[in-house]
Coordinates of N, CA and C in Angstrom, one line a residue:
M1 N -2.0 -37.0 3.7 CA -0.9 -36.2 3.6 C -1.3 -35.2 2.6
T2 N -1.3 -33.9 3.1 CA -1.6 -32.8 2.4 C -0.8 -32.6 1.0
Q3 N -1.3 -32.3 -0.1 CA -0.6 -32.2 -1.2 C 0.2 -30.9 -1.4
A4 N 1.3 -30.7 -1.8 CA 2.1 -29.3 -1.9 C 1.4 -28.6 -3.0
P5 N 1.2 -27.2 -2.6 CA 0.6 -26.3 -3.6 C 1.3 -26.4 -4.9
T6 N 0.8 -26.2 -6.1 CA 1.5 -26.3 -7.3 C 2.4 -25.0 -7.4
P7 N 3.6 -25.3 -7.9 CA 4.6 -24.3 -7.9 C 4.1 -23.1 -8.8
L8 N 4.6 -21.8 -8.5 CA 4.3 -20.7 -9.2 C 5.5 -20.0 -10.0
T9 N 5.0 -19.7 -11.1 CA 6.2 -18.9 -11.9 C 5.6 -17.7 -12.5
L10 N 6.2 -16.5 -12.2 CA 5.8 -15.1 -12.5 C 6.6 -14.7 -13.5
Y11 N 5.9 -14.3 -14.5 CA 6.5 -13.9 -16.0 C 6.4 -12.3 -15.8
T12 N 7.3 -11.6 -16.0 CA 7.5 -10.2 -15.9 C 8.3 -9.5 -16.7
F13 N 8.2 -8.2 -16.8 CA 9.2 -7.2 -17.2 C 9.9 -6.8 -16.0
A14 N 11.1 -6.6 -15.8 CA 11.8 -6.1 -14.4 C 11.3 -4.8 -14.1
M15 N 11.2 -3.9 -15.1 CA 10.8 -2.6 -15.0 C 9.3 -2.2 -14.9
S16 N 8.2 -3.3 -14.9 CA 6.9 -3.2 -15.1 C 6.5 -2.6 -13.6
H17 N 5.5 -1.7 -13.5 CA 5.0 -1.5 -12.2 C 3.9 -2.4 -12.0
Y18 N 3.2 -3.0 -13.0 CA 2.0 -3.9 -12.7 C 2.9 -5.3 -12.2
S19 N 3.9 -5.5 -12.7 CA 4.6 -6.6 -12.3 C 5.1 -6.7 -10.8
E20 N 5.5 -5.3 -10.4 CA 5.9 -5.2 -9.0 C 4.8 -5.3 -8.2
K21 N 3.6 -4.9 -8.7 CA 2.3 -5.1 -7.7 C 2.2 -6.4 -7.3
I22 N 2.4 -7.2 -8.4 CA 2.0 -8.7 -7.9 C 3.2 -9.5 -7.2
R23 N 4.6 -8.7 -7.5 CA 5.6 -9.2 -6.9 C 5.6 -9.0 -5.5
W24 N 5.2 -7.7 -5.3 CA 5.3 -7.3 -3.8 C 4.0 -8.0 -3.0
T25 N 2.9 -8.4 -3.7 CA 1.8 -9.1 -2.9 C 2.4 -10.5 -2.7
L26 N 3.0 -11.1 -3.5 CA 3.5 -12.7 -3.3 C 4.6 -12.5 -2.2
D27 N 5.6 -11.5 -2.2 CA 6.7 -11.4 -1.4 C 6.0 -11.3 0.0
T28 N 5.0 -10.1 0.3 CA 4.8 -10.0 1.6 C 3.7 -11.0 2.2
S29 N 3.0 -11.8 1.2 CA 2.2 -12.8 1.7 C 2.9 -14.2 1.8
D30 N 4.3 -14.1 1.7 CA 5.2 -15.5 1.9 C 4.7 -16.6 0.9
I31 N 4.4 -16.1 -0.2 CA 4.0 -17.1 -1.2 C 5.1 -17.7 -2.0
P32 N 5.8 -18.7 -2.1 CA 6.9 -19.2 -3.0 C 6.4 -19.0 -4.5
Y33 N 7.5 -18.3 -5.1 CA 7.3 -18.4 -6.7 C 8.8 -18.4 -7.3
R34 N 8.8 -18.5 -8.6 CA 9.9 -18.1 -9.2 C 9.7 -17.1 -10.2
E35 N 10.4 -16.0 -10.5 CA 10.4 -15.0 -11.4 C 11.2 -15.4 -12.6
V36 N 10.2 -15.1 -13.7 CA 11.1 -15.1 -15.1 C 11.0 -13.6 -15.8
C37 N 12.2 -12.8 -15.8 CA 11.9 -11.5 -16.7 C 12.0 -11.9 -18.0
L38 N 11.1 -11.1 -18.8 CA 11.1 -11.4 -20.2 C 11.5 -10.1 -20.7
S39 N 12.1 -10.2 -22.0 CA 12.6 -8.8 -22.7 C 11.6 -8.4 -23.8
P40 N 11.5 -7.0 -24.0 CA 10.3 -6.5 -24.7 C 10.7 -7.1 -26.1
A41 N 9.6 -7.2 -26.9 CA 9.4 -7.6 -28.1 C 9.5 -9.4 -28.1
F42 N 10.5 -9.9 -27.5 CA 10.6 -11.4 -27.1 C 9.6 -11.7 -26.1
H43 N 8.9 -11.0 -25.6 CA 7.8 -11.6 -24.5 C 6.5 -11.7 -25.5
I44 N 6.3 -11.3 -26.5 CA 5.0 -11.5 -27.2 C 4.6 -12.8 -27.4
A45 N 5.5 -13.6 -28.1 CA 4.9 -15.0 -28.3 C 4.6 -15.6 -27.0
P46 N 5.5 -15.7 -26.0 CA 5.2 -16.4 -24.7 C 4.1 -15.9 -24.1
A47 N 3.7 -14.6 -24.2 CA 2.5 -14.0 -23.5 C 1.2 -14.4 -24.3
L48 N 1.3 -14.4 -25.6 CA 0.1 -15.0 -26.3 C -0.2 -16.4 -26.1
R49 N 0.8 -17.1 -25.9 CA 0.8 -18.5 -25.8 C 0.3 -18.8 -24.4
M50 N 0.7 -18.2 -23.5 CA 0.3 -18.7 -22.2 C -1.0 -17.8 -21.6
G51 N -1.3 -16.6 -22.1 CA -2.4 -15.9 -21.8 C -3.7 -16.5 -22.3
R52 N -3.4 -16.8 -23.7 CA -4.5 -17.5 -24.6 C -5.7 -16.2 -24.4
R53 N -5.6 -15.1 -24.3 CA -6.6 -14.1 -24.5 C -6.3 -12.9 -25.5
G54 N -5.3 -13.3 -26.6 CA -5.0 -12.5 -27.5 C -4.5 -11.2 -27.1
Q55 N -3.8 -11.2 -26.1 CA -3.0 -10.0 -25.3 C -1.5 -10.3 -24.9
T56 N -0.9 -9.3 -25.2 CA 0.7 -9.5 -24.7 C 1.3 -8.9 -23.3
T57 N 0.3 -8.7 -22.6 CA 0.6 -7.9 -21.3 C 1.2 -8.7 -20.4
L58 N 2.0 -8.5 -19.7 CA 2.6 -9.0 -18.6 C 2.3 -8.0 -17.2
P59 N 2.1 -8.8 -15.9 CA 2.7 -10.2 -15.6 C 1.6 -11.1 -16.1
I60 N 2.2 -12.4 -16.1 CA 1.6 -13.5 -16.2 C 1.9 -14.6 -15.0
L61 N 1.0 -15.2 -14.2 CA 1.2 -16.2 -13.3 C 1.0 -17.3 -13.8
Q62 N 1.9 -18.5 -13.6 CA 1.6 -19.9 -14.1 C 1.5 -20.8 -13.0
A63 N 0.5 -21.5 -13.0 CA 0.5 -22.6 -12.0 C 0.1 -23.9 -12.5
G64 N 1.1 -24.6 -12.8 CA 0.9 -25.8 -13.7 C 0.6 -25.7 -14.8
Q65 N -0.6 -26.0 -15.5 CA -1.1 -25.9 -16.8 C -1.9 -24.6 -16.8
E66 N -2.1 -24.2 -15.9 CA -2.9 -22.8 -15.9 C -2.1 -21.6 -15.8
A67 N -2.6 -20.7 -16.7 CA -2.0 -19.3 -16.7 C -2.8 -18.2 -16.6
I68 N -2.5 -17.1 -15.5 CA -3.4 -16.1 -15.3 C -2.8 -14.8 -15.6
Q69 N -3.3 -14.0 -16.8 CA -2.7 -12.8 -17.0 C -3.6 -11.7 -16.7
D70 N -2.8 -10.5 -16.3 CA -3.3 -9.5 -15.9 C -3.5 -9.3 -14.5
S71 N -2.9 -8.1 -13.9 CA -2.7 -8.1 -12.3 C -4.0 -8.4 -11.5
P72 N -5.3 -7.8 -12.0 CA -6.4 -7.9 -11.0 C -6.8 -9.3 -11.3
R73 N -6.6 -10.0 -12.2 CA -7.2 -11.5 -12.3 C -6.2 -12.2 -11.4
I74 N -4.9 -11.8 -11.5 CA -3.7 -12.8 -10.7 C -4.3 -12.6 -9.2
L75 N -4.7 -11.4 -8.9 CA -5.0 -11.1 -7.2 C -6.1 -12.0 -6.9
D76 N -7.1 -12.0 -7.8 CA -8.4 -12.8 -7.6 C -7.9 -14.3 -7.4
W77 N -7.0 -14.7 -8.4 CA -6.8 -16.3 -8.5 C -5.9 -16.4 -7.0
L78 N -5.1 -15.9 -6.6 CA -4.5 -15.8 -5.5 C -5.1 -15.8 -4.2
Q79 N -6.2 -14.9 -4.4 CA -7.1 -15.2 -3.0 C -8.0 -16.6 -2.9
Q80 N -8.2 -16.6 -4.2 CA -9.0 -18.1 -4.1 C -8.2 -19.3 -3.9
H81 N -7.1 -19.3 -4.5 CA -6.1 -20.4 -4.6 C -5.0 -20.5 -3.4
R82 N -4.7 -19.3 -3.0 CA -3.5 -19.4 -2.0 C -4.1 -18.6 -0.7
G83 N -5.1 -18.1 -0.8 CA -5.9 -17.1 0.4 C -6.6 -18.1 1.4
P84 N -6.9 -17.4 2.6 CA -7.3 -15.9 2.2 C -5.9 -15.1 2.7
L85 N -5.7 -14.0 1.8 CA -4.5 -13.3 2.1 C -4.7 -12.2 3.0
A86 N -3.6 -12.0 3.8 CA -3.8 -10.9 4.8 C -4.0 -9.5 4.2
V87 N -3.3 -9.3 3.1 CA -3.4 -8.0 2.3 C -4.8 -7.9 1.6
M88 N -5.7 -8.8 1.5 CA -7.0 -8.9 0.8 C -8.0 -9.1 1.7
P89 N -8.2 -8.5 2.8 CA -9.4 -9.0 3.8 C -10.6 -8.8 3.1
P90 N -11.4 -9.8 3.1 CA -12.9 -10.0 2.5 C -13.7 -8.9 2.6
E91 N -13.9 -8.5 4.0 CA -14.8 -7.3 4.4 C -14.4 -6.1 3.8
L92 N -13.1 -5.8 3.2 CA -12.7 -4.4 2.6 C -12.7 -4.8 1.2
R93 N -13.1 -5.6 0.5 CA -13.0 -5.9 -0.9 C -13.4 -4.7 -1.7
P94 N -14.7 -4.0 -1.5 CA -15.0 -2.9 -2.5 C -14.1 -1.9 -2.4
Q95 N -13.8 -1.4 -1.1 CA -12.8 -0.4 -1.1 C -11.4 -0.7 -1.8
L96 N -10.9 -1.8 -1.4 CA -9.7 -2.4 -2.1 C -9.7 -2.4 -3.7
R97 N -10.7 -2.8 -4.1 CA -10.9 -2.8 -5.6 C -11.0 -1.3 -6.1
D98 N -11.6 -0.4 -5.5 CA -11.7 0.9 -5.8 C -10.4 1.5 -6.2
V99 N -9.6 1.3 -4.9 CA -8.2 2.0 -4.9 C -7.3 1.2 -6.2
E100 N -7.6 -0.1 -6.2 CA -6.7 -0.8 -7.1 C -7.1 -0.2 -8.6
Q101 N -8.1 0.0 -8.9 CA -8.8 0.4 -10.3 C -8.3 1.8 -10.5
R102 N -8.5 2.6 -9.4 CA -7.9 3.9 -9.5 C -6.5 4.1 -9.9
F103 N -5.5 3.2 -9.4 CA -4.2 3.3 -9.8 C -3.7 2.6 -11.0
D104 N -4.5 1.4 -11.3 CA -4.2 0.5 -12.3 C -4.6 1.3 -13.6
A105 N -5.3 2.4 -13.5 CA -5.7 3.1 -14.5 C -4.8 4.1 -15.2
I106 N -3.9 4.4 -14.4 CA -2.8 5.5 -14.8 C -1.5 4.8 -14.9
G107 N -1.6 3.3 -15.1 CA -0.4 2.6 -15.2 C 0.3 2.9 -16.5
K108 N -0.3 3.1 -17.7 CA 0.0 3.1 -19.1 C 0.2 4.8 -19.0
D109 N -0.3 5.5 -18.5 CA 0.0 7.0 -18.2 C 1.3 7.2 -17.8
V110 N 1.7 6.5 -16.7 CA 3.1 6.6 -16.2 C 4.3 6.2 -17.2
A111 N 3.9 5.0 -17.7 CA 4.8 4.4 -18.7 C 4.9 5.5 -19.9
R112 N 3.8 6.0 -20.4 CA 3.9 6.9 -21.6 C 4.7 8.3 -21.1
Y113 N 4.4 8.9 -19.9 CA 5.0 9.9 -19.4 C 6.5 9.7 -19.5
L114 N 6.8 8.4 -18.8 CA 8.4 8.5 -18.6 C 9.2 8.1 -20.1
Y115 N 8.5 7.2 -20.8 CA 9.1 7.2 -22.2 C 9.2 8.3 -22.9
A116 N 8.2 9.1 -22.8 CA 8.2 10.4 -23.6 C 9.3 11.3 -23.4
H117 N 9.6 11.2 -21.8 CA 10.7 12.1 -21.2 C 12.1 11.4 -21.4
S118 N 12.1 10.3 -21.7 CA 13.6 9.7 -21.7 C 14.1 9.2 -23.1
F119 N 13.1 8.8 -24.0 CA 13.6 8.4 -25.3 C 14.3 9.7 -25.8
G120 N 15.5 9.4 -26.3 CA 16.5 10.4 -26.8 C 17.3 11.1 -25.9
T121 N 17.0 10.9 -24.7 CA 18.0 11.4 -23.6 C 18.6 10.5 -22.6
A122 N 17.8 9.2 -22.6 CA 18.3 8.2 -21.7 C 18.3 7.0 -22.4
D123 N 18.6 6.8 -23.8 CA 18.4 5.8 -24.6 C 19.5 4.5 -24.1
A124 N 20.7 4.9 -23.7 CA 21.6 3.9 -23.2 C 21.2 3.1 -22.1
H125 N 20.5 3.9 -21.1 CA 19.9 3.2 -20.0 C 18.7 2.4 -20.4
I126 N 17.9 2.9 -21.2 CA 16.5 2.1 -21.8 C 17.1 0.7 -22.2
V127 N 18.2 0.7 -23.0 CA 18.8 -0.4 -23.8 C 19.2 -1.4 -22.8
K128 N 19.9 -0.7 -21.7 CA 20.3 -1.8 -20.6 C 19.0 -2.3 -20.0
L129 N 18.0 -1.7 -19.6 CA 17.0 -2.2 -19.0 C 16.2 -3.3 -19.8
W130 N 16.2 -2.9 -21.1 CA 15.7 -4.1 -21.9 C 16.4 -5.3 -22.3
T131 N 17.7 -5.1 -22.0 CA 18.3 -6.2 -22.2 C 19.2 -7.0 -20.9
D132 N 18.9 -6.4 -19.9 CA 19.4 -6.9 -18.5 C 19.1 -8.4 -18.4
H133 N 17.9 -9.0 -18.9 CA 17.4 -10.3 -18.5 C 17.3 -11.0 -20.0
A134 N 17.8 -10.5 -21.0 CA 17.9 -11.2 -22.4 C 19.0 -12.1 -22.6
S135 N 18.7 -13.0 -23.5 CA 19.9 -14.0 -23.9 C 20.7 -13.2 -24.6
P136 N 22.0 -13.6 -25.0 CA 23.0 -12.9 -25.7 C 22.5 -12.5 -27.2
W137 N 21.9 -13.6 -27.6 CA 21.3 -13.2 -29.1 C 20.2 -12.2 -29.0
Q138 N 19.3 -12.2 -28.1 CA 18.2 -11.4 -27.9 C 18.8 -9.9 -27.9
A139 N 19.7 -9.7 -26.8 CA 20.5 -8.5 -26.3 C 21.1 -8.0 -27.7
A140 N 21.7 -8.6 -28.6 CA 22.3 -8.3 -29.8 C 21.2 -7.7 -30.7
I141 N 20.0 -8.4 -30.8 CA 18.9 -7.9 -31.6 C 18.4 -6.7 -31.2
I142 N 18.2 -6.7 -29.8 CA 17.6 -5.3 -29.1 C 18.6 -4.1 -29.5
R143 N 19.8 -4.3 -29.4 CA 20.7 -3.3 -29.6 C 20.8 -2.7 -31.0
A144 N 20.8 -3.8 -32.0 CA 20.9 -3.6 -33.4 C 19.5 -2.8 -33.7
T145 N 18.6 -3.1 -33.3 CA 17.4 -2.7 -33.8 C 16.7 -1.6 -32.9
Y146 N 17.4 -1.3 -31.9 CA 16.8 -0.1 -31.0 C 16.0 1.0 -31.5
P147 N 16.6 1.7 -32.5 CA 15.9 2.8 -33.3 C 14.4 2.2 -33.7
L148 N 14.5 1.2 -34.4 CA 13.0 0.6 -34.9 C 12.2 0.3 -33.5
M149 N 12.8 -0.4 -32.5 CA 11.9 -0.6 -31.2 C 11.6 0.6 -30.8
R150 N 12.3 1.5 -30.4 CA 12.0 2.8 -29.9 C 10.8 3.5 -30.6
W151 N 10.8 3.4 -32.1 CA 9.7 4.0 -33.1 C 8.5 3.0 -32.8
V152 N 8.5 1.8 -32.6 CA 7.4 0.8 -32.1 C 6.8 1.3 -30.9
F153 N 7.5 1.6 -30.0 CA 7.1 1.7 -28.6 C 6.3 3.3 -28.4
K154 N 6.7 3.9 -29.4 CA 6.2 5.4 -29.5 C 4.9 5.3 -30.1
Q155 N 4.5 4.4 -31.1 CA 3.2 4.3 -31.7 C 2.6 3.5 -30.7
K156 N 3.1 2.5 -30.1 CA 2.3 1.6 -29.3 C 1.8 2.3 -28.0
L157 N 2.6 3.3 -27.5 CA 2.0 3.9 -26.1 C 1.5 5.3 -26.7
H158 N 1.3 5.6 -28.1 CA 0.8 6.9 -28.5 C 1.5 8.1 -27.7
I159 N 2.7 8.0 -27.9 CA 3.6 9.0 -27.4 C 3.6 10.2 -28.5
R160 N 2.6 11.0 -28.1 CA 2.4 12.3 -28.9 C 2.2 13.3 -28.0
P161 N 2.4 14.8 -28.3 CA 2.3 15.7 -27.3 C 0.9 15.6 -26.6
A162 N -0.1 15.5 -27.3 CA -1.5 15.8 -26.8 C -1.7 14.5 -25.7
R163 N -1.0 13.3 -26.1 CA -1.6 12.1 -25.2 C -0.5 12.2 -24.0
V164 N 0.7 12.7 -24.2 CA 1.6 12.8 -22.8 C 1.1 13.9 -22.2
A165 N 0.4 14.9 -22.6 CA -0.3 16.0 -21.8 C -1.4 15.6 -20.8
L166 N -2.1 14.7 -21.8 CA -3.2 13.9 -21.0 C -2.8 13.1 -20.0
A167 N -1.7 12.2 -20.2 CA -1.2 11.4 -19.1 C -0.8 12.1 -17.9
E168 N 0.0 13.2 -18.1 CA 0.4 13.9 -17.2 C -0.6 14.2 -16.3
D169 N -1.9 14.9 -17.1 CA -3.1 15.5 -16.2 C -3.6 14.3 -15.4
R170 N -3.7 12.9 -15.8 CA -4.1 12.0 -15.3 C -3.5 11.5 -14.1
I171 N -1.9 11.6 -14.4 CA -1.2 11.2 -13.0 C -1.3 12.1 -12.0
R172 N -1.5 13.5 -12.4 CA -1.8 14.5 -11.5 C -2.9 14.4 -10.5
L173 N -4.0 13.9 -11.4 CA -5.3 14.0 -10.4 C -5.1 12.7 -9.6
A174 N -4.5 11.5 -10.0 CA -4.4 10.6 -9.1 C -3.5 10.9 -7.9
M175 N -2.5 11.8 -8.0 CA -1.5 12.2 -6.9 C -2.5 13.2 -6.0
D176 N -3.2 13.9 -6.7 CA -4.1 14.9 -6.0 C -5.0 14.0 -5.0
W177 N -5.6 13.2 -5.6 CA -6.5 12.1 -4.7 C -5.8 11.6 -3.6
L178 N -4.5 11.0 -3.6 CA -3.6 10.3 -2.6 C -2.9 11.4 -1.8
D179 N -2.8 12.7 -2.1 CA -2.6 13.7 -1.3 C -3.4 13.9 -0.3
R180 N -5.0 14.1 -0.8 CA -5.9 14.3 0.2 C -6.0 13.2 1.2
E181 N -6.2 12.0 0.8 CA -6.2 10.8 1.5 C -5.5 10.8 2.6
I182 N -4.1 11.3 2.5 CA -3.1 10.8 3.5 C -2.8 12.2 4.4
A183 N -3.6 13.2 3.9 CA -3.4 14.7 4.5 C -3.6 14.5 6.1
D184 N -4.5 13.6 6.6 CA -4.8 13.6 8.0 C -3.6 12.9 8.7
G185 N -2.5 12.3 7.9 CA -1.5 11.5 8.5 C -1.7 10.1 8.6
R186 N -2.6 9.5 7.9 CA -3.0 7.9 7.8 C -1.6 7.5 7.3
Q187 N -1.5 6.4 7.7 CA -0.5 5.4 6.9 C -0.9 4.7 5.9
H188 N -2.3 4.0 6.1 CA -2.8 3.4 4.9 C -3.9 3.6 4.4
L189 N -4.3 3.3 3.0 CA -5.4 3.7 2.4 C -6.7 3.1 2.7
V190 N -6.7 1.9 3.2 CA -7.9 1.2 3.3 C -7.5 0.2 4.8
G191 N -8.4 0.6 5.8 CA -8.2 0.0 6.9 C -6.8 0.4 7.7
N192 N -6.4 -0.3 8.6 CA -5.2 0.1 9.4 C -4.0 -0.7 9.3
R193 N -4.0 -1.4 8.4 CA -2.8 -2.4 8.0 C -2.6 -2.3 6.4
L194 N -1.3 -2.8 6.1 CA -0.9 -2.9 4.7 C -2.0 -3.8 3.9
T195 N -2.6 -3.4 2.8 CA -3.3 -4.0 1.8 C -3.0 -3.8 0.2
V196 N -3.7 -4.7 -0.5 CA -3.4 -4.3 -2.0 C -3.7 -3.1 -2.3
A197 N -4.4 -2.2 -1.7 CA -4.7 -0.8 -2.0 C -3.4 -0.1 -1.7
D198 N -2.5 -0.2 -0.8 CA -1.3 0.4 -0.6 C -0.3 -0.1 -1.7
I199 N -0.2 -1.2 -1.7 CA 0.7 -1.9 -2.6 C 0.5 -1.6 -3.9
T200 N -0.8 -1.7 -4.5 CA -0.9 -1.0 -5.8 C -0.7 0.3 -6.1
A201 N -1.2 1.3 -5.2 CA -0.9 2.6 -5.3 C 0.8 2.8 -5.3
A202 N 1.3 2.2 -4.4 CA 2.8 2.5 -4.2 C 3.6 1.8 -5.5
A203 N 3.1 0.7 -5.9 CA 4.0 0.1 -7.0 C 3.7 0.8 -8.2
L204 N 2.4 1.3 -8.6 CA 2.4 2.0 -9.9 C 2.9 3.3 -9.9
L205 N 3.0 4.0 -8.8 CA 3.7 5.4 -8.6 C 5.3 5.2 -8.3
A206 N 5.8 4.0 -8.2 CA 7.2 3.7 -7.9 C 8.2 4.2 -8.9
P207 N 7.9 4.2 -10.2 CA 8.8 4.5 -11.1 C 9.0 6.1 -11.1
L208 N 8.1 6.9 -10.4 CA 8.2 8.4 -10.5 C 8.8 8.6 -9.1
A209 N 8.5 7.8 -8.0 CA 8.9 8.2 -6.7 C 10.5 7.6 -6.4
C210 N 10.9 6.5 -7.3 CA 12.2 6.0 -7.4 C 12.8 5.6 -6.0
P211 N 11.9 4.7 -5.4 CA 12.3 3.9 -3.8 C 13.6 3.2 -3.9
S212 N 14.4 3.4 -3.1 CA 15.7 2.9 -3.1 C 15.7 1.4 -2.9
Q213 N 14.5 0.6 -2.6 CA 14.6 -0.7 -2.3 C 14.3 -1.3 -3.6
H214 N 13.9 -0.7 -4.6 CA 13.7 -1.3 -6.1 C 14.9 -1.5 -6.9
P215 N 15.1 -2.5 -7.4 CA 16.4 -2.8 -8.2 C 16.4 -2.1 -9.4
V216 N 15.3 -1.6 -10.1 CA 15.3 -0.8 -11.2 C 15.2 0.8 -10.8
Y217 N 13.9 1.0 -10.1 CA 13.5 2.4 -10.0 C 14.6 3.0 -8.9
G218 N 15.2 2.2 -8.0 CA 16.0 2.7 -7.0 C 17.6 3.0 -7.8
D219 N 17.9 2.4 -8.9 CA 19.2 2.4 -9.3 C 19.6 3.7 -9.7
A220 N 21.0 3.9 -9.4 CA 21.4 5.2 -9.7 C 21.4 5.7 -11.0
A221 N 21.6 4.9 -12.0 CA 21.3 5.1 -13.5 C 20.0 5.4 -13.6
Y222 N 19.0 4.7 -13.2 CA 17.6 5.2 -13.7 C 17.3 6.4 -13.1
R223 N 17.6 6.7 -11.6 CA 17.3 7.9 -11.3 C 17.9 9.1 -12.0
E224 N 19.2 9.1 -12.5 CA 19.8 9.8 -13.3 C 19.2 10.0 -14.5
G225 N 18.7 9.1 -15.4 CA 18.3 9.1 -16.6 C 16.8 9.7 -16.6
M226 N 16.1 9.5 -15.4 CA 14.7 10.0 -15.3 C 14.6 11.4 -14.5
K227 N 15.8 11.7 -14.1 CA 15.8 12.9 -13.4 C 14.8 14.3 -13.8
Q228 N 15.0 14.5 -14.9 CA 14.2 15.6 -15.5 C 12.9 15.1 -15.5
A229 N 12.4 14.1 -15.9 CA 11.0 13.6 -15.8 C 10.3 13.4 -14.4
V230 N 11.1 13.0 -13.5 CA 10.3 12.9 -12.0 C 10.5 14.2 -11.3
A231 N 11.3 15.0 -11.8 CA 11.5 16.4 -10.9 C 10.4 16.9 -10.4
P232 N 9.4 17.3 -11.4 CA 8.1 17.9 -11.1 C 7.1 17.3 -10.0
W233 N 7.4 16.1 -9.8 CA 6.6 15.3 -8.7 C 7.4 15.1 -7.4
R234 N 8.6 15.3 -7.5 CA 9.5 14.7 -6.2 C 9.2 15.0 -5.0
Q235 N 8.4 16.3 -4.8 CA 8.2 17.0 -3.5 C 6.8 16.8 -3.2
R236 N 6.0 16.0 -3.9 CA 4.7 16.0 -3.6 C 4.4 15.1 -2.5
P237 N 3.6 15.2 -1.5 CA 3.3 14.1 -0.3 C 3.1 12.7 -0.9
A238 N 2.3 12.7 -2.1 CA 2.2 11.2 -2.6 C 3.6 10.7 -2.6
M239 N 4.5 11.1 -3.2 CA 5.8 10.6 -3.6 C 6.3 10.2 -2.1
A240 N 6.4 11.1 -1.3 CA 7.0 10.8 0.1 C 6.2 9.6 0.6
W241 N 5.1 9.4 0.5 CA 4.0 8.2 1.0 C 4.7 7.0 0.3
V242 N 4.7 7.2 -0.7 CA 5.1 5.9 -1.7 C 6.5 5.3 -1.0
R243 N 7.7 6.4 -0.9 CA 8.8 6.0 -0.4 C 8.7 5.5 1.1
R244 N 7.9 6.0 1.9 CA 7.5 5.5 3.2 C 7.0 3.9 3.0
M245 N 6.0 3.6 2.2 CA 5.5 2.4 2.1 C 6.8 1.4 1.7
Y246 N 7.5 1.8 0.6 CA 8.8 0.9 0.5 C 9.8 0.6 1.6
D247 N 9.9 1.8 2.4 CA 10.8 1.7 3.5 C 10.2 0.8 4.8
S248 N 8.8 0.8 4.9 CA 8.1 0.2 6.0 C 7.7 -1.4 5.7
H249 N 7.4 -1.6 4.3 CA 6.8 -2.8 4.1 C 7.3 -3.7 2.7
R250 N 8.3 -3.0 2.0 CA 8.7 -3.7 0.7 C 9.4 -5.0 1.2
G251 N 10.5 -4.9 1.7 CA 11.3 -6.2 2.3 C 11.9 -6.8 1.0
Q252 N 12.4 -7.9 1.2 CA 13.2 -8.6 0.2 C 12.3 -9.3 -0.9
M253 N 12.8 -9.2 -2.1 CA 12.3 -9.7 -3.3 C 12.6 -11.1 -3.3
K254 N 11.8 -12.0 -3.3 CA 12.0 -13.4 -3.2 C 12.0 -14.5 -4.4
G255 N 11.9 -13.5 -5.6 CA 11.3 -14.6 -6.7 C 12.7 -15.0 -7.4
G256 N 13.8 -14.5 -6.9 CA 14.9 -15.2 -7.4 C 15.7 -14.4 -8.7
V257 N 15.2 -13.4 -9.0 CA 15.9 -12.6 -10.2 C 17.0 -11.6 -9.7
F258 N 16.4 -10.7 -8.9 CA 17.3 -9.9 -8.4 C 18.5 -10.2 -7.3

């Protein structure tokens, strides 16, 4: 009798684009998992304990006693232990990794840019995002200490004018590249079917594209709160491509949270 695969638990931030990258890969690959959304600050101890790498980043994928931290490492683990995955054809591995690295590299830039343009103007919605999956006592602490948490986030993300301007430049360069790649009308970035290259590019840019299928980025309150921040990018071909990817391929989120 074939032994059933070890159940998977995905630890995420609901608003994290890196988490969305792995969530989408699991969903489109029909790999069962349970999602656990953690709250900022309260994620630190679990991430350090599970990851054992001295890092507090999410997502983390747990399979039994094994925990894999960081989205590229999670993709490698999934290919090895749940593959071969249709979205990761081995013959396209170098091209897939190139695109993945290109867009993973701007993940912090996207977060830095959005928080820089929403702290002070969309604080009520940020508090909601940070407390949606918190326990009652965690939510109370977040609300009571939000000004301090906001200051800590600004320091951690280096939200200063020069760094925000650099983040904007790096996002623009990534979008310029994507605009050029799709200028010939192609649907997919590598090969002729959905791959992790498409998933990564779309997921990492989704906070700016605001696709309706995403429960955070597509929410009316998020769109309103980020309206000024995303306005300069909204008409870019790259943003239209992201929304098409969601329309064509995103489908149902199956982890059980949303």
